[in-house]
PDB file of C-alpha atoms in Angstrom:
ATOM      1  CA  GLN A   1       3.794 -95.334 -74.891  1.00  0.00           C
ATOM      2  CA  VAL A   2       1.936 -98.018 -76.847  1.00  0.00           C
ATOM      3  CA  GLN A   3       2.628-101.720 -76.745  1.00  0.00           C
ATOM      4  CA  LEU A   4       0.644-104.583 -78.249  1.00  0.00           C
ATOM      5  CA  VAL A   5       1.685-108.105 -77.302  1.00  0.00           C
ATOM      6  CA  GLU A   6       0.233-111.137 -79.051  1.00  0.00           C
ATOM      7  CA  SER A   7       0.154-114.592 -77.528  1.00  0.00           C
ATOM      8  CA  GLY A   8      -1.509-117.939 -78.046  1.00  0.00           C
ATOM      9  CA  GLY A   9       0.078-119.033 -81.276  1.00  0.00           C
ATOM     10  CA  GLY A  10       1.572-122.440 -81.793  1.00  0.00           C
ATOM     11  CA  LEU A  11       1.449-125.651 -83.741  1.00  0.00           C
ATOM     12  CA  VAL A  12      -1.878-127.338 -84.279  1.00  0.00           C
ATOM     13  CA  GLN A  13      -3.229-130.093 -86.481  1.00  0.00           C
ATOM     14  CA  ALA A  14      -5.639-129.257 -89.261  1.00  0.00           C
ATOM     15  CA  GLY A  15      -9.129-129.026 -87.859  1.00  0.00           C
ATOM     16  CA  GLY A  16      -7.894-127.884 -84.483  1.00  0.00           C
ATOM     17  CA  SER A  17      -8.344-124.617 -82.641  1.00  0.00           C
ATOM     18  CA  LEU A  18      -6.271-121.837 -81.156  1.00  0.00           C
ATOM     19  CA  ARG A  19      -7.122-118.641 -79.339  1.00  0.00           C
ATOM     20  CA  LEU A  20      -4.916-115.632 -79.862  1.00  0.00           C
ATOM     21  CA  SER A  21      -4.755-112.805 -77.371  1.00  0.00           C
ATOM     22  CA  CYS A  22      -3.522-109.262 -77.780  1.00  0.00           C
ATOM     23  CA  ALA A  23      -2.746-107.362 -74.611  1.00  0.00           C
ATOM     24  CA  ALA A  24      -2.634-103.617 -75.155  1.00  0.00           C
ATOM     25  CA  SER A  25      -0.777-101.109 -73.040  1.00  0.00           C
ATOM     26  CA  LEU A  26      -2.620 -98.211 -74.544  1.00  0.00           C
ATOM     27  CA  ARG A  27      -4.342 -95.135 -73.257  1.00  0.00           C
ATOM     28  CA  GLY A  28      -7.850 -94.828 -74.620  1.00  0.00           C
ATOM     29  CA  PHE A  29      -8.002 -98.455 -75.764  1.00  0.00           C
ATOM     30  CA  SER A  30     -11.795 -98.523 -75.646  1.00  0.00           C
ATOM     31  CA  GLY A  31     -12.010 -95.701 -78.187  1.00  0.00           C
ATOM     32  CA  TYR A  32     -10.245 -97.486 -81.031  1.00  0.00           C
ATOM     33  CA  ALA A  33     -10.995-100.280 -83.415  1.00  0.00           C
ATOM     34  CA  MET A  34      -8.584-103.197 -83.355  1.00  0.00           C
ATOM     35  CA  GLY A  35      -7.600-105.681 -85.985  1.00  0.00           C
ATOM     36  CA  TRP A  36      -5.889-108.951 -86.646  1.00  0.00           C
ATOM     37  CA  PHE A  37      -3.700-109.367 -89.708  1.00  0.00           C
ATOM     38  CA  ARG A  38      -1.602-112.260 -90.888  1.00  0.00           C
ATOM     39  CA  GLN A  39       1.409-112.664 -93.105  1.00  0.00           C
ATOM     40  CA  ALA A  40       2.739-115.871 -94.591  1.00  0.00           C
ATOM     41  CA  PRO A  41       6.325-116.070 -95.892  1.00  0.00           C
ATOM     42  CA  GLY A  42       6.651-114.276 -99.205  1.00  0.00           C
ATOM     43  CA  LYS A  43       3.140-112.864 -99.055  1.00  0.00           C
ATOM     44  CA  ASP A  44       1.519-109.570 -98.177  1.00  0.00           C
ATOM     45  CA  ARG A  45       0.094-108.772 -94.800  1.00  0.00           C
ATOM     46  CA  ASP A  46      -3.635-109.419 -95.095  1.00  0.00           C
ATOM     47  CA  ILE A  47      -6.618-108.508 -92.991  1.00  0.00           C
ATOM     48  CA  VAL A  48      -8.087-111.344 -90.968  1.00  0.00           C
ATOM     49  CA  SER A  49     -10.648-109.626 -88.785  1.00  0.00           C
ATOM     50  CA  THR A  50     -11.464-106.265 -87.243  1.00  0.00           C
ATOM     51  CA  ILE A  51     -13.649-105.098 -84.405  1.00  0.00           C
ATOM     52  CA  ASN A  52     -14.928-101.626 -83.678  1.00  0.00           C
ATOM     53  CA  PHE A  53     -14.341 -99.692 -80.494  1.00  0.00           C
ATOM     54  CA  SER A  54     -17.253-101.196 -78.576  1.00  0.00           C
ATOM     55  CA  GLY A  55     -17.229-104.700 -80.028  1.00  0.00           C
ATOM     56  CA  SER A  56     -20.641-104.249 -81.622  1.00  0.00           C
ATOM     57  CA  ASN A  57     -19.389-104.416 -85.205  1.00  0.00           C
ATOM     58  CA  THR A  58     -16.970-106.905 -86.747  1.00  0.00           C
ATOM     59  CA  TYR A  59     -15.504-107.821 -90.101  1.00  0.00           C
ATOM     60  CA  TYR A  60     -14.003-111.092 -91.305  1.00  0.00           C
ATOM     61  CA  ALA A  61     -12.036-111.939 -94.388  1.00  0.00           C
ATOM     62  CA  ASP A  62     -13.860-114.406 -96.604  1.00  0.00           C
ATOM     63  CA  SER A  63     -11.153-116.988 -96.012  1.00  0.00           C
ATOM     64  CA  VAL A  64     -11.870-117.148 -92.273  1.00  0.00           C
ATOM     65  CA  LYS A  65     -15.558-116.308 -92.117  1.00  0.00           C
ATOM     66  CA  GLY A  66     -17.471-118.850 -90.092  1.00  0.00           C
ATOM     67  CA  ARG A  67     -14.302-120.249 -88.533  1.00  0.00           C
ATOM     68  CA  PHE A  68     -12.775-117.314 -86.656  1.00  0.00           C
ATOM     69  CA  THR A  69     -14.334-115.053 -84.048  1.00  0.00           C
ATOM     70  CA  ILE A  70     -12.936-111.740 -82.888  1.00  0.00           C
ATOM     71  CA  SER A  71     -13.833-110.242 -79.535  1.00  0.00           C
ATOM     72  CA  ARG A  72     -12.551-107.630 -77.122  1.00  0.00           C
ATOM     73  CA  ASP A  73     -12.506-106.936 -73.423  1.00  0.00           C
ATOM     74  CA  ASN A  74     -12.137-103.208 -73.034  1.00  0.00           C
ATOM     75  CA  ALA A  75     -11.865-103.376 -69.260  1.00  0.00           C
ATOM     76  CA  ASN A  76      -8.771-105.541 -69.594  1.00  0.00           C
ATOM     77  CA  LYS A  77      -7.526-103.929 -72.811  1.00  0.00           C
ATOM     78  CA  THR A  78      -7.407-107.241 -74.610  1.00  0.00           C
ATOM     79  CA  VAL A  79      -8.473-108.423 -78.054  1.00  0.00           C
ATOM     80  CA  TYR A  80      -8.999-112.075 -78.881  1.00  0.00           C
ATOM     81  CA  LEU A  81      -9.145-114.142 -82.012  1.00  0.00           C
ATOM     82  CA  GLN A  82     -10.726-117.551 -81.604  1.00  0.00           C
ATOM     83  CA  MET A  83      -9.671-119.746 -84.509  1.00  0.00           C
ATOM     84  CA  ASN A  84     -11.545-122.976 -85.142  1.00  0.00           C
ATOM     85  CA  HIS A  85     -11.362-125.558 -87.901  1.00  0.00           C
ATOM     86  CA  LEU A  86      -7.871-124.436 -88.755  1.00  0.00           C
ATOM     87  CA  LYS A  87      -6.416-125.187 -92.166  1.00  0.00           C
ATOM     88  CA  PRO A  88      -2.812-125.350 -93.382  1.00  0.00           C
ATOM     89  CA  ASP A  89      -3.485-122.154 -95.355  1.00  0.00           C
ATOM     90  CA  ASP A  90      -4.001-120.377 -92.039  1.00  0.00           C
ATOM     91  CA  THR A  91      -0.303-120.803 -91.294  1.00  0.00           C
ATOM     92  CA  ALA A  92       1.189-117.342 -90.843  1.00  0.00           C
ATOM     93  CA  VAL A  93       2.437-114.833 -88.347  1.00  0.00           C
ATOM     94  CA  TYR A  94      -0.584-113.150 -86.832  1.00  0.00           C
ATOM     95  CA  TYR A  95      -0.383-109.495 -85.871  1.00  0.00           C
ATOM     96  CA  CYS A  96      -2.556-107.424 -83.626  1.00  0.00           C
ATOM     97  CA  ALA A  97      -2.953-103.783 -84.590  1.00  0.00           C
ATOM     98  CA  LYS A  98      -4.583-100.623 -83.294  1.00  0.00           C
ATOM     99  CA  ALA A  99      -6.628 -98.546 -85.695  1.00  0.00           C
ATOM    100  CA  LYS A 100      -6.465 -94.784 -85.927  1.00  0.00           C
ATOM    101  CA  TYR A 101     -10.145 -94.450 -85.089  1.00  0.00           C
ATOM    102  CA  GLY A 102     -13.100 -96.304 -83.660  1.00  0.00           C
ATOM    103  CA  SER A 103     -14.935 -97.643 -86.695  1.00  0.00           C
ATOM    104  CA  ILE A 104     -13.659-100.786 -88.358  1.00  0.00           C
ATOM    105  CA  PRO A 105     -10.918-100.166 -90.920  1.00  0.00           C
ATOM    106  CA  LEU A 106      -9.908-102.809 -93.428  1.00  0.00           C
ATOM    107  CA  TYR A 107      -6.448-101.818 -94.599  1.00  0.00           C
ATOM    108  CA  PRO A 108      -2.990-101.676 -93.020  1.00  0.00           C
ATOM    109  CA  TYR A 109      -2.730 -97.930 -93.574  1.00  0.00           C
ATOM    110  CA  ASP A 110      -5.687 -97.469 -91.248  1.00  0.00           C
ATOM    111  CA  TYR A 111      -3.604 -98.791 -88.345  1.00  0.00           C
ATOM    112  CA  ASP A 112      -0.871 -96.971 -86.510  1.00  0.00           C
ATOM    113  CA  TYR A 113       0.441 -99.446 -83.925  1.00  0.00           C
ATOM    114  CA  TRP A 114       1.366-103.081 -84.371  1.00  0.00           C
ATOM    115  CA  GLY A 115       2.397-105.979 -82.204  1.00  0.00           C
ATOM    116  CA  GLN A 116       5.379-108.199 -82.866  1.00  0.00           C
ATOM    117  CA  GLY A 117       3.262-111.104 -84.039  1.00  0.00           C
ATOM    118  CA  THR A 118       2.661-114.666 -82.973  1.00  0.00           C
ATOM    119  CA  GLN A 119       3.319-117.688 -85.154  1.00  0.00           C
ATOM    120  CA  VAL A 120       0.464-120.004 -86.055  1.00  0.00           C
ATOM    121  CA  THR A 121       1.381-123.216 -87.816  1.00  0.00           C
ATOM    122  CA  VAL A 122      -1.263-125.658 -88.981  1.00  0.00           C
ATOM    123  CA  SER A 123      -0.052-129.068 -90.045  1.00  0.00           C
ATOM    124  CA  SER A 124      -1.890-131.313 -92.457  1.00  0.00           C
TER     125      SER A 124
END
């Protein structure tokens, strides 16, 4: 009984901002790290950002560092990804995922539940 639902994607001009949300129907949400991944057509699913169980530790891919911010609200079982200064290369389907444990994992095999994804398109 696990469901992750992403929202907040859309079309935005380069330089604009979007905030993605991931609502988790998950027992023990506060005990697990969460992550955001993205996948562009014809490319692998890549890590964007992760956050540990408490929100005290985060990781960002070099390509988004300084532009994106991950956060979580454990009381509401929600993870956010604030995306600023968006670039066309950020265009992808963004996926929320639950890790198998509380510390921040960096690879897809460290995650056991995934959302359906939300499309982010950045126009130039």
